[in-house]
């Protein structure tokens, strides 16, 4: 099964090249900070808008509209298990397309144990037909190079390809955005295995500059491996919890090791755990 959306045949893998076409993540509460991205990240860059508990639909739509007005591409998240009804999904999609001309979304299962409504996972949202009805042309799905704390690797792989088949059947293109990590090895291994079955574009999750303590906290929450060996590889120490870390060493290693002919279309997706402005400044300095 192959998805050729936006596939590039070859690309030099310098750090600056890998930063081309990047995306970045915000929360709905960041809607008043969108302007600080101007001049720091490229125009039209995809800006993902998370679907967090405690934020309402109006604030998510407002964030999408402000992303669009600032000259970027809004990519709202849809958390399947947090939707209370099919009507709620329809209403949200309608508001996004009417208010922010949204044509792409990122769909995840969500992190609550029991669904609040009829959608148990991302696949159920895709198969519902609601995305197609509202003119959504591109759909992002999640990838887990280091696995998921609650789901087996076999189940993850099966779910991933079920979603790709559903998107193909619906005539929609897609991409994968991965969890963030600190180690290039599992990313390279996962990409190599993935390319045996699909050439769908992939965005590798990268943690923006943040305190080491914050990064370890987010890693533990997301099931990302953090070992003394991995941290030392990038000049860090688990005992230096008051220090800070940037993504440079990981991105440099990925740039050195990624081969377009083998690993396909690979770009970066930034999680600004240390703050949106700090990540945007880092991108502007290194692009």
PDB file of C-alpha atoms in Angstrom:
ATOM      1  CA  UNK A   1       0.000   0.000   0.000  1.00  0.00           C
ATOM      2  CA  UNK A   2       1.549   3.270  -1.105  1.00  0.00           C
ATOM      3  CA  UNK A   3       0.541   6.877  -0.543  1.00  0.00           C
ATOM      4  CA  UNK A   4       2.398   9.255  -2.825  1.00  0.00           C
ATOM      5  CA  UNK A   5       1.152  12.547  -1.359  1.00  0.00           C
ATOM      6  CA  UNK A   6       3.972  15.095  -1.441  1.00  0.00           C
ATOM      7  CA  UNK A   7       6.664  12.419  -1.824  1.00  0.00           C
ATOM      8  CA  UNK A   8      10.049  13.762  -2.820  1.00  0.00           C
ATOM      9  CA  UNK A   9      12.435  11.516  -4.719  1.00  0.00           C
ATOM     10  CA  UNK A  10      15.559  12.907  -3.139  1.00  0.00           C
ATOM     11  CA  UNK A  11      16.630  15.587  -0.700  1.00  0.00           C
ATOM     12  CA  UNK A  12      19.991  16.550   0.766  1.00  0.00           C
ATOM     13  CA  UNK A  13      19.852  15.937   4.501  1.00  0.00           C
ATOM     14  CA  UNK A  14      21.567  18.913   6.073  1.00  0.00           C
ATOM     15  CA  UNK A  15      20.008  20.341   9.234  1.00  0.00           C
ATOM     16  CA  UNK A  16      18.659  23.397   7.410  1.00  0.00           C
ATOM     17  CA  UNK A  17      17.183  21.171   4.709  1.00  0.00           C
ATOM     18  CA  UNK A  18      15.472  18.975   7.276  1.00  0.00           C
ATOM     19  CA  UNK A  19      13.922  22.091   8.833  1.00  0.00           C
ATOM     20  CA  UNK A  20      12.233  22.988   5.548  1.00  0.00           C
ATOM     21  CA  UNK A  21       8.524  22.238   5.630  1.00  0.00           C
ATOM     22  CA  UNK A  22       8.443  21.921   9.422  1.00  0.00           C
ATOM     23  CA  UNK A  23       5.281  22.010  11.492  1.00  0.00           C
ATOM     24  CA  UNK A  24       4.699  23.127  15.076  1.00  0.00           C
ATOM     25  CA  UNK A  25       2.114  22.393  17.745  1.00  0.00           C
ATOM     26  CA  UNK A  26       0.103  24.810  19.868  1.00  0.00           C
ATOM     27  CA  UNK A  27      -2.800  24.600  22.293  1.00  0.00           C
ATOM     28  CA  UNK A  28      -6.043  26.487  21.862  1.00  0.00           C
ATOM     29  CA  UNK A  29      -4.930  28.723  24.744  1.00  0.00           C
ATOM     30  CA  UNK A  30      -2.019  29.897  22.573  1.00  0.00           C
ATOM     31  CA  UNK A  31      -4.380  31.675  20.180  1.00  0.00           C
ATOM     32  CA  UNK A  32      -3.132  35.076  21.344  1.00  0.00           C
ATOM     33  CA  UNK A  33       0.518  34.114  20.718  1.00  0.00           C
ATOM     34  CA  UNK A  34       0.231  33.189  17.035  1.00  0.00           C
ATOM     35  CA  UNK A  35       1.726  36.454  15.790  1.00  0.00           C
ATOM     36  CA  UNK A  36       5.051  35.703  17.446  1.00  0.00           C
ATOM     37  CA  UNK A  37       5.522  32.888  14.914  1.00  0.00           C
ATOM     38  CA  UNK A  38       5.646  35.405  12.075  1.00  0.00           C
ATOM     39  CA  UNK A  39       9.165  35.820  10.774  1.00  0.00           C
ATOM     40  CA  UNK A  40      10.363  32.902  12.887  1.00  0.00           C
ATOM     41  CA  UNK A  41       8.870  29.971  10.994  1.00  0.00           C
ATOM     42  CA  UNK A  42       8.113  29.891   7.251  1.00  0.00           C
ATOM     43  CA  UNK A  43       4.835  31.290   5.935  1.00  0.00           C
ATOM     44  CA  UNK A  44       2.115  28.664   5.395  1.00  0.00           C
ATOM     45  CA  UNK A  45       3.772  26.244   7.848  1.00  0.00           C
ATOM     46  CA  UNK A  46       1.290  23.739   9.316  1.00  0.00           C
ATOM     47  CA  UNK A  47       0.353  24.675  12.883  1.00  0.00           C
ATOM     48  CA  UNK A  48      -1.313  21.854  14.808  1.00  0.00           C
ATOM     49  CA  UNK A  49      -3.910  22.767  17.421  1.00  0.00           C
ATOM     50  CA  UNK A  50      -4.257  20.209  20.188  1.00  0.00           C
ATOM     51  CA  UNK A  51      -7.566  18.871  21.538  1.00  0.00           C
ATOM     52  CA  UNK A  52      -6.975  19.131  25.273  1.00  0.00           C
ATOM     53  CA  UNK A  53      -9.416  18.648  28.147  1.00  0.00           C
ATOM     54  CA  UNK A  54     -10.487  21.935  29.671  1.00  0.00           C
ATOM     55  CA  UNK A  55     -10.573  23.739  26.322  1.00  0.00           C
ATOM     56  CA  UNK A  56     -13.868  24.258  24.508  1.00  0.00           C
ATOM     57  CA  UNK A  57     -14.739  24.020  20.833  1.00  0.00           C
ATOM     58  CA  UNK A  58     -15.060  27.769  20.422  1.00  0.00           C
ATOM     59  CA  UNK A  59     -11.484  28.325  21.588  1.00  0.00           C
ATOM     60  CA  UNK A  60     -10.189  25.631  19.225  1.00  0.00           C
ATOM     61  CA  UNK A  61     -11.995  27.248  16.294  1.00  0.00           C
ATOM     62  CA  UNK A  62     -10.711  30.688  17.325  1.00  0.00           C
ATOM     63  CA  UNK A  63      -7.150  29.345  17.400  1.00  0.00           C
ATOM     64  CA  UNK A  64      -7.575  27.839  13.928  1.00  0.00           C
ATOM     65  CA  UNK A  65      -8.904  31.123  12.562  1.00  0.00           C
ATOM     66  CA  UNK A  66      -6.012  33.098  14.053  1.00  0.00           C
ATOM     67  CA  UNK A  67      -3.511  30.617  12.630  1.00  0.00           C
ATOM     68  CA  UNK A  68      -5.067  31.098   9.183  1.00  0.00           C
ATOM     69  CA  UNK A  69      -5.180  34.900   9.545  1.00  0.00           C
ATOM     70  CA  UNK A  70      -1.492  34.940  10.497  1.00  0.00           C
ATOM     71  CA  UNK A  71      -0.556  33.261   7.222  1.00  0.00           C
ATOM     72  CA  UNK A  72      -0.071  29.704   8.481  1.00  0.00           C
ATOM     73  CA  UNK A  73      -2.001  26.482   7.837  1.00  0.00           C
ATOM     74  CA  UNK A  74      -4.260  25.366  10.701  1.00  0.00           C
ATOM     75  CA  UNK A  75      -4.296  21.655  11.495  1.00  0.00           C
ATOM     76  CA  UNK A  76      -6.835  21.078  14.270  1.00  0.00           C
ATOM     77  CA  UNK A  77      -6.654  17.859  16.263  1.00  0.00           C
ATOM     78  CA  UNK A  78      -9.683  15.652  16.741  1.00  0.00           C
ATOM     79  CA  UNK A  79      -9.651  13.443  19.824  1.00  0.00           C
ATOM     80  CA  UNK A  80     -12.033  10.596  19.002  1.00  0.00           C
ATOM     81  CA  UNK A  81     -12.774   9.381  22.519  1.00  0.00           C
ATOM     82  CA  UNK A  82     -13.501  12.882  23.809  1.00  0.00           C
ATOM     83  CA  UNK A  83     -16.315  13.453  21.303  1.00  0.00           C
ATOM     84  CA  UNK A  84     -19.728  13.016  22.893  1.00  0.00           C
ATOM     85  CA  UNK A  85     -21.691  12.440  19.693  1.00  0.00           C
ATOM     86  CA  UNK A  86     -21.532  12.306  15.911  1.00  0.00           C
ATOM     87  CA  UNK A  87     -23.362  15.621  15.909  1.00  0.00           C
ATOM     88  CA  UNK A  88     -20.615  17.196  18.000  1.00  0.00           C
ATOM     89  CA  UNK A  89     -18.030  16.092  15.432  1.00  0.00           C
ATOM     90  CA  UNK A  90     -20.140  17.497  12.584  1.00  0.00           C
ATOM     91  CA  UNK A  91     -20.601  20.795  14.397  1.00  0.00           C
ATOM     92  CA  UNK A  92     -16.877  21.110  15.118  1.00  0.00           C
ATOM     93  CA  UNK A  93     -15.871  20.333  11.533  1.00  0.00           C
ATOM     94  CA  UNK A  94     -18.459  22.740  10.174  1.00  0.00           C
ATOM     95  CA  UNK A  95     -17.189  25.547  12.392  1.00  0.00           C
ATOM     96  CA  UNK A  96     -13.581  24.835  11.386  1.00  0.00           C
ATOM     97  CA  UNK A  97     -14.271  24.835   7.663  1.00  0.00           C
ATOM     98  CA  UNK A  98     -16.563  27.869   7.797  1.00  0.00           C
ATOM     99  CA  UNK A  99     -14.453  29.901  10.185  1.00  0.00           C
ATOM    100  CA  UNK A 100     -10.898  28.977   9.232  1.00  0.00           C
ATOM    101  CA  UNK A 101     -11.094  27.256   5.817  1.00  0.00           C
ATOM    102  CA  UNK A 102      -9.654  24.099   7.379  1.00  0.00           C
ATOM    103  CA  UNK A 103      -8.917  21.319   4.877  1.00  0.00           C
ATOM    104  CA  UNK A 104      -6.714  19.067   7.004  1.00  0.00           C
ATOM    105  CA  UNK A 105      -6.976  17.618  10.498  1.00  0.00           C
ATOM    106  CA  UNK A 106      -4.997  15.322  12.767  1.00  0.00           C
ATOM    107  CA  UNK A 107      -7.017  12.495  14.301  1.00  0.00           C
ATOM    108  CA  UNK A 108      -6.032  10.637  17.466  1.00  0.00           C
ATOM    109  CA  UNK A 109      -7.869   8.202  19.707  1.00  0.00           C
ATOM    110  CA  UNK A 110      -7.440  10.297  22.825  1.00  0.00           C
ATOM    111  CA  UNK A 111      -6.091   9.350  26.220  1.00  0.00           C
ATOM    112  CA  UNK A 112      -9.219   8.585  28.236  1.00  0.00           C
ATOM    113  CA  UNK A 113     -10.013   4.998  29.138  1.00  0.00           C
ATOM    114  CA  UNK A 114     -13.667   4.987  28.083  1.00  0.00           C
ATOM    115  CA  UNK A 115     -15.061   6.891  25.074  1.00  0.00           C
ATOM    116  CA  UNK A 116     -17.377   9.770  25.903  1.00  0.00           C
ATOM    117  CA  UNK A 117     -19.437   8.959  22.799  1.00  0.00           C
ATOM    118  CA  UNK A 118     -19.586   6.722  19.719  1.00  0.00           C
ATOM    119  CA  UNK A 119     -15.952   6.992  18.594  1.00  0.00           C
ATOM    120  CA  UNK A 120     -13.580   4.524  20.196  1.00  0.00           C
ATOM    121  CA  UNK A 121     -10.546   5.389  18.118  1.00  0.00           C
ATOM    122  CA  UNK A 122      -9.242   7.471  15.226  1.00  0.00           C
ATOM    123  CA  UNK A 123     -10.287   4.818  12.722  1.00  0.00           C
ATOM    124  CA  UNK A 124     -13.937   5.219  13.754  1.00  0.00           C
ATOM    125  CA  UNK A 125     -13.761   8.945  13.001  1.00  0.00           C
ATOM    126  CA  UNK A 126     -12.182   8.323   9.595  1.00  0.00           C
ATOM    127  CA  UNK A 127     -14.722   5.638   8.698  1.00  0.00           C
ATOM    128  CA  UNK A 128     -17.665   7.802   9.807  1.00  0.00           C
ATOM    129  CA  UNK A 129     -17.441   9.805   6.574  1.00  0.00           C
ATOM    130  CA  UNK A 130     -17.729  13.102   8.446  1.00  0.00           C
ATOM    131  CA  UNK A 131     -14.286  14.282   7.361  1.00  0.00           C
ATOM    132  CA  UNK A 132     -15.099  13.744   3.696  1.00  0.00           C
ATOM    133  CA  UNK A 133     -18.489  15.428   4.020  1.00  0.00           C
ATOM    134  CA  UNK A 134     -16.833  18.546   5.363  1.00  0.00           C
ATOM    135  CA  UNK A 135     -14.205  18.709   2.641  1.00  0.00           C
ATOM    136  CA  UNK A 136     -11.220  17.526   4.673  1.00  0.00           C
ATOM    137  CA  UNK A 137      -8.627  16.522   2.083  1.00  0.00           C
ATOM    138  CA  UNK A 138      -5.685  15.505   4.272  1.00  0.00           C
ATOM    139  CA  UNK A 139      -5.717  13.541   7.522  1.00  0.00           C
ATOM    140  CA  UNK A 140      -2.812  13.084   9.893  1.00  0.00           C
ATOM    141  CA  UNK A 141      -2.463  10.038  12.122  1.00  0.00           C
ATOM    142  CA  UNK A 142      -0.089   9.180  14.954  1.00  0.00           C
ATOM    143  CA  UNK A 143       3.075   7.084  14.800  1.00  0.00           C
ATOM    144  CA  UNK A 144       5.040   5.583  17.688  1.00  0.00           C
ATOM    145  CA  UNK A 145       8.678   4.697  16.931  1.00  0.00           C
ATOM    146  CA  UNK A 146       9.225   3.769  20.599  1.00  0.00           C
ATOM    147  CA  UNK A 147       5.848   2.116  21.041  1.00  0.00           C
ATOM    148  CA  UNK A 148       2.908   3.094  23.236  1.00  0.00           C
ATOM    149  CA  UNK A 149       2.734   2.416  26.987  1.00  0.00           C
ATOM    150  CA  UNK A 150      -0.739   0.866  26.726  1.00  0.00           C
ATOM    151  CA  UNK A 151      -0.765  -0.747  23.257  1.00  0.00           C
ATOM    152  CA  UNK A 152       1.320  -3.594  21.865  1.00  0.00           C
ATOM    153  CA  UNK A 153       3.546  -3.013  18.840  1.00  0.00           C
ATOM    154  CA  UNK A 154       1.513  -5.499  16.807  1.00  0.00           C
ATOM    155  CA  UNK A 155      -1.724  -3.682  17.640  1.00  0.00           C
ATOM    156  CA  UNK A 156      -0.138  -0.315  16.828  1.00  0.00           C
ATOM    157  CA  UNK A 157       1.013  -1.542  13.425  1.00  0.00           C
ATOM    158  CA  UNK A 158      -2.364  -3.071  12.643  1.00  0.00           C
ATOM    159  CA  UNK A 159      -4.207   0.120  13.607  1.00  0.00           C
ATOM    160  CA  UNK A 160      -1.828   2.269  11.558  1.00  0.00           C
ATOM    161  CA  UNK A 161      -2.386   0.350   8.347  1.00  0.00           C
ATOM    162  CA  UNK A 162      -6.134   0.038   8.947  1.00  0.00           C
ATOM    163  CA  UNK A 163      -6.247   3.846   9.042  1.00  0.00           C
ATOM    164  CA  UNK A 164      -4.148   4.168   5.899  1.00  0.00           C
ATOM    165  CA  UNK A 165      -6.470   1.774   4.061  1.00  0.00           C
ATOM    166  CA  UNK A 166      -9.522   3.723   5.246  1.00  0.00           C
ATOM    167  CA  UNK A 167      -8.021   7.006   4.036  1.00  0.00           C
ATOM    168  CA  UNK A 168      -7.184   5.474   0.669  1.00  0.00           C
ATOM    169  CA  UNK A 169     -10.739   4.147   0.351  1.00  0.00           C
ATOM    170  CA  UNK A 170     -12.097   7.621   1.146  1.00  0.00           C
ATOM    171  CA  UNK A 171      -9.855   9.270  -1.446  1.00  0.00           C
ATOM    172  CA  UNK A 172      -7.981  11.286   1.174  1.00  0.00           C
ATOM    173  CA  UNK A 173      -4.242  11.756   1.480  1.00  0.00           C
ATOM    174  CA  UNK A 174      -2.500  11.471   4.811  1.00  0.00           C
ATOM    175  CA  UNK A 175       0.668  11.826   6.815  1.00  0.00           C
ATOM    176  CA  UNK A 176       2.049  10.419  10.038  1.00  0.00           C
ATOM    177  CA  UNK A 177       3.294  12.596  12.895  1.00  0.00           C
ATOM    178  CA  UNK A 178       5.248  10.723  15.541  1.00  0.00           C
ATOM    179  CA  UNK A 179       5.630  11.032  19.271  1.00  0.00           C
ATOM    180  CA  UNK A 180       8.724  12.978  20.267  1.00  0.00           C
ATOM    181  CA  UNK A 181      11.881  11.232  21.387  1.00  0.00           C
ATOM    182  CA  UNK A 182      15.523  11.773  22.196  1.00  0.00           C
ATOM    183  CA  UNK A 183      17.112   8.889  20.315  1.00  0.00           C
ATOM    184  CA  UNK A 184      17.549   8.649  16.546  1.00  0.00           C
ATOM    185  CA  UNK A 185      17.999   4.849  16.561  1.00  0.00           C
ATOM    186  CA  UNK A 186      14.341   3.811  17.086  1.00  0.00           C
ATOM    187  CA  UNK A 187      13.204   6.506  14.638  1.00  0.00           C
ATOM    188  CA  UNK A 188      15.486   5.218  11.881  1.00  0.00           C
ATOM    189  CA  UNK A 189      14.544   1.590  12.561  1.00  0.00           C
ATOM    190  CA  UNK A 190      10.820   2.403  12.568  1.00  0.00           C
ATOM    191  CA  UNK A 191      11.050   4.425   9.341  1.00  0.00           C
ATOM    192  CA  UNK A 192      12.994   1.666   7.578  1.00  0.00           C
ATOM    193  CA  UNK A 193      10.336  -0.902   8.504  1.00  0.00           C
ATOM    194  CA  UNK A 194       7.518   1.467   7.565  1.00  0.00           C
ATOM    195  CA  UNK A 195       8.915   2.018   4.065  1.00  0.00           C
ATOM    196  CA  UNK A 196       8.548  -1.684   3.295  1.00  0.00           C
ATOM    197  CA  UNK A 197       4.786  -1.028   3.167  1.00  0.00           C
ATOM    198  CA  UNK A 198       4.068   2.646   2.523  1.00  0.00           C
ATOM    199  CA  UNK A 199       5.680   5.872   1.365  1.00  0.00           C
ATOM    200  CA  UNK A 200       3.267   8.127   3.258  1.00  0.00           C
ATOM    201  CA  UNK A 201       4.954  11.384   4.366  1.00  0.00           C
ATOM    202  CA  UNK A 202       6.216  11.328   7.950  1.00  0.00           C
ATOM    203  CA  UNK A 203       6.798  14.132  10.425  1.00  0.00           C
ATOM    204  CA  UNK A 204       9.232  13.185  13.171  1.00  0.00           C
ATOM    205  CA  UNK A 205       8.313  14.597  16.563  1.00  0.00           C
ATOM    206  CA  UNK A 206      10.968  16.868  18.042  1.00  0.00           C
ATOM    207  CA  UNK A 207      10.900  18.407  21.514  1.00  0.00           C
ATOM    208  CA  UNK A 208      11.678  22.113  21.354  1.00  0.00           C
ATOM    209  CA  UNK A 209      14.136  23.735  23.776  1.00  0.00           C
ATOM    210  CA  UNK A 210      13.065  23.174  27.383  1.00  0.00           C
ATOM    211  CA  UNK A 211      14.405  22.375  30.811  1.00  0.00           C
ATOM    212  CA  UNK A 212      15.673  18.832  31.166  1.00  0.00           C
ATOM    213  CA  UNK A 213      13.258  18.335  34.056  1.00  0.00           C
ATOM    214  CA  UNK A 214      10.300  19.314  31.855  1.00  0.00           C
ATOM    215  CA  UNK A 215      11.433  17.072  29.017  1.00  0.00           C
ATOM    216  CA  UNK A 216      11.769  14.066  31.308  1.00  0.00           C
ATOM    217  CA  UNK A 217       8.304  14.760  32.743  1.00  0.00           C
ATOM    218  CA  UNK A 218       6.707  14.870  29.287  1.00  0.00           C
ATOM    219  CA  UNK A 219       8.673  11.786  28.224  1.00  0.00           C
ATOM    220  CA  UNK A 220       7.400   9.780  31.184  1.00  0.00           C
ATOM    221  CA  UNK A 221       3.837  10.866  30.429  1.00  0.00           C
ATOM    222  CA  UNK A 222       4.140   9.813  26.767  1.00  0.00           C
ATOM    223  CA  UNK A 223       6.008   6.547  27.261  1.00  0.00           C
ATOM    224  CA  UNK A 224       9.187   7.833  25.614  1.00  0.00           C
ATOM    225  CA  UNK A 225      12.437   6.145  26.607  1.00  0.00           C
ATOM    226  CA  UNK A 226      14.880   8.286  28.581  1.00  0.00           C
ATOM    227  CA  UNK A 227      18.053   6.570  29.692  1.00  0.00           C
ATOM    228  CA  UNK A 228      21.354   7.872  30.985  1.00  0.00           C
ATOM    229  CA  UNK A 229      22.978   6.396  27.878  1.00  0.00           C
ATOM    230  CA  UNK A 230      20.662   8.228  25.491  1.00  0.00           C
ATOM    231  CA  UNK A 231      20.931  11.514  27.355  1.00  0.00           C
ATOM    232  CA  UNK A 232      24.721  11.288  27.513  1.00  0.00           C
ATOM    233  CA  UNK A 233      24.752  10.744  23.753  1.00  0.00           C
ATOM    234  CA  UNK A 234      23.495  14.298  23.404  1.00  0.00           C
ATOM    235  CA  UNK A 235      25.724  15.806  26.086  1.00  0.00           C
ATOM    236  CA  UNK A 236      23.081  15.749  28.823  1.00  0.00           C
ATOM    237  CA  UNK A 237      22.828  14.221  32.270  1.00  0.00           C
ATOM    238  CA  UNK A 238      19.833  13.021  34.218  1.00  0.00           C
ATOM    239  CA  UNK A 239      21.321  14.732  37.277  1.00  0.00           C
ATOM    240  CA  UNK A 240      21.403  18.140  35.593  1.00  0.00           C
ATOM    241  CA  UNK A 241      17.716  18.741  36.105  1.00  0.00           C
ATOM    242  CA  UNK A 242      18.081  22.500  36.383  1.00  0.00           C
ATOM    243  CA  UNK A 243      19.757  22.697  32.994  1.00  0.00           C
ATOM    244  CA  UNK A 244      18.100  23.015  29.615  1.00  0.00           C
ATOM    245  CA  UNK A 245      18.343  21.097  26.369  1.00  0.00           C
ATOM    246  CA  UNK A 246      17.749  21.901  22.726  1.00  0.00           C
ATOM    247  CA  UNK A 247      16.916  19.665  19.772  1.00  0.00           C
ATOM    248  CA  UNK A 248      20.099  20.387  17.814  1.00  0.00           C
ATOM    249  CA  UNK A 249      22.043  17.141  18.425  1.00  0.00           C
ATOM    250  CA  UNK A 250      19.072  14.902  17.585  1.00  0.00           C
ATOM    251  CA  UNK A 251      18.220  16.854  14.430  1.00  0.00           C
ATOM    252  CA  UNK A 252      21.863  16.799  13.324  1.00  0.00           C
ATOM    253  CA  UNK A 253      22.003  13.020  13.751  1.00  0.00           C
ATOM    254  CA  UNK A 254      18.755  12.544  11.859  1.00  0.00           C
ATOM    255  CA  UNK A 255      20.052  14.791   9.073  1.00  0.00           C
ATOM    256  CA  UNK A 256      23.229  12.721   8.851  1.00  0.00           C
ATOM    257  CA  UNK A 257      21.464   9.352   8.813  1.00  0.00           C
ATOM    258  CA  UNK A 258      18.291   9.892   6.822  1.00  0.00           C
ATOM    259  CA  UNK A 259      18.495   8.770   3.197  1.00  0.00           C
ATOM    260  CA  UNK A 260      15.593   9.892   0.997  1.00  0.00           C
ATOM    261  CA  UNK A 261      15.819   6.811  -1.213  1.00  0.00           C
ATOM    262  CA  UNK A 262      15.336   4.605   1.858  1.00  0.00           C
ATOM    263  CA  UNK A 263      13.364   6.720   4.322  1.00  0.00           C
ATOM    264  CA  UNK A 264      11.216   8.756   1.922  1.00  0.00           C
ATOM    265  CA  UNK A 265       9.560  12.069   2.702  1.00  0.00           C
ATOM    266  CA  UNK A 266      10.584  13.037   6.241  1.00  0.00           C
ATOM    267  CA  UNK A 267      10.045  16.408   7.899  1.00  0.00           C
ATOM    268  CA  UNK A 268       9.952  17.644  11.482  1.00  0.00           C
ATOM    269  CA  UNK A 269       7.111  18.390  13.881  1.00  0.00           C
ATOM    270  CA  UNK A 270       7.987  20.516  16.919  1.00  0.00           C
ATOM    271  CA  UNK A 271       6.454  20.147  20.382  1.00  0.00           C
ATOM    272  CA  UNK A 272       7.225  23.442  22.181  1.00  0.00           C
ATOM    273  CA  UNK A 273       7.398  22.085  25.724  1.00  0.00           C
ATOM    274  CA  UNK A 274       9.583  25.004  26.794  1.00  0.00           C
ATOM    275  CA  UNK A 275       7.280  27.599  25.288  1.00  0.00           C
ATOM    276  CA  UNK A 276       6.171  28.549  21.798  1.00  0.00           C
ATOM    277  CA  UNK A 277       8.453  31.565  21.431  1.00  0.00           C
ATOM    278  CA  UNK A 278      11.535  29.673  22.562  1.00  0.00           C
ATOM    279  CA  UNK A 279      10.952  26.937  19.974  1.00  0.00           C
ATOM    280  CA  UNK A 280      10.188  29.445  17.222  1.00  0.00           C
ATOM    281  CA  UNK A 281      13.356  31.382  18.042  1.00  0.00           C
ATOM    282  CA  UNK A 282      15.394  28.177  17.861  1.00  0.00           C
ATOM    283  CA  UNK A 283      13.925  27.371  14.422  1.00  0.00           C
ATOM    284  CA  UNK A 284      14.595  30.903  13.160  1.00  0.00           C
ATOM    285  CA  UNK A 285      18.216  30.736  14.320  1.00  0.00           C
ATOM    286  CA  UNK A 286      18.947  27.348  12.731  1.00  0.00           C
ATOM    287  CA  UNK A 287      16.990  27.546   9.465  1.00  0.00           C
TER     288      UNK A 287
END
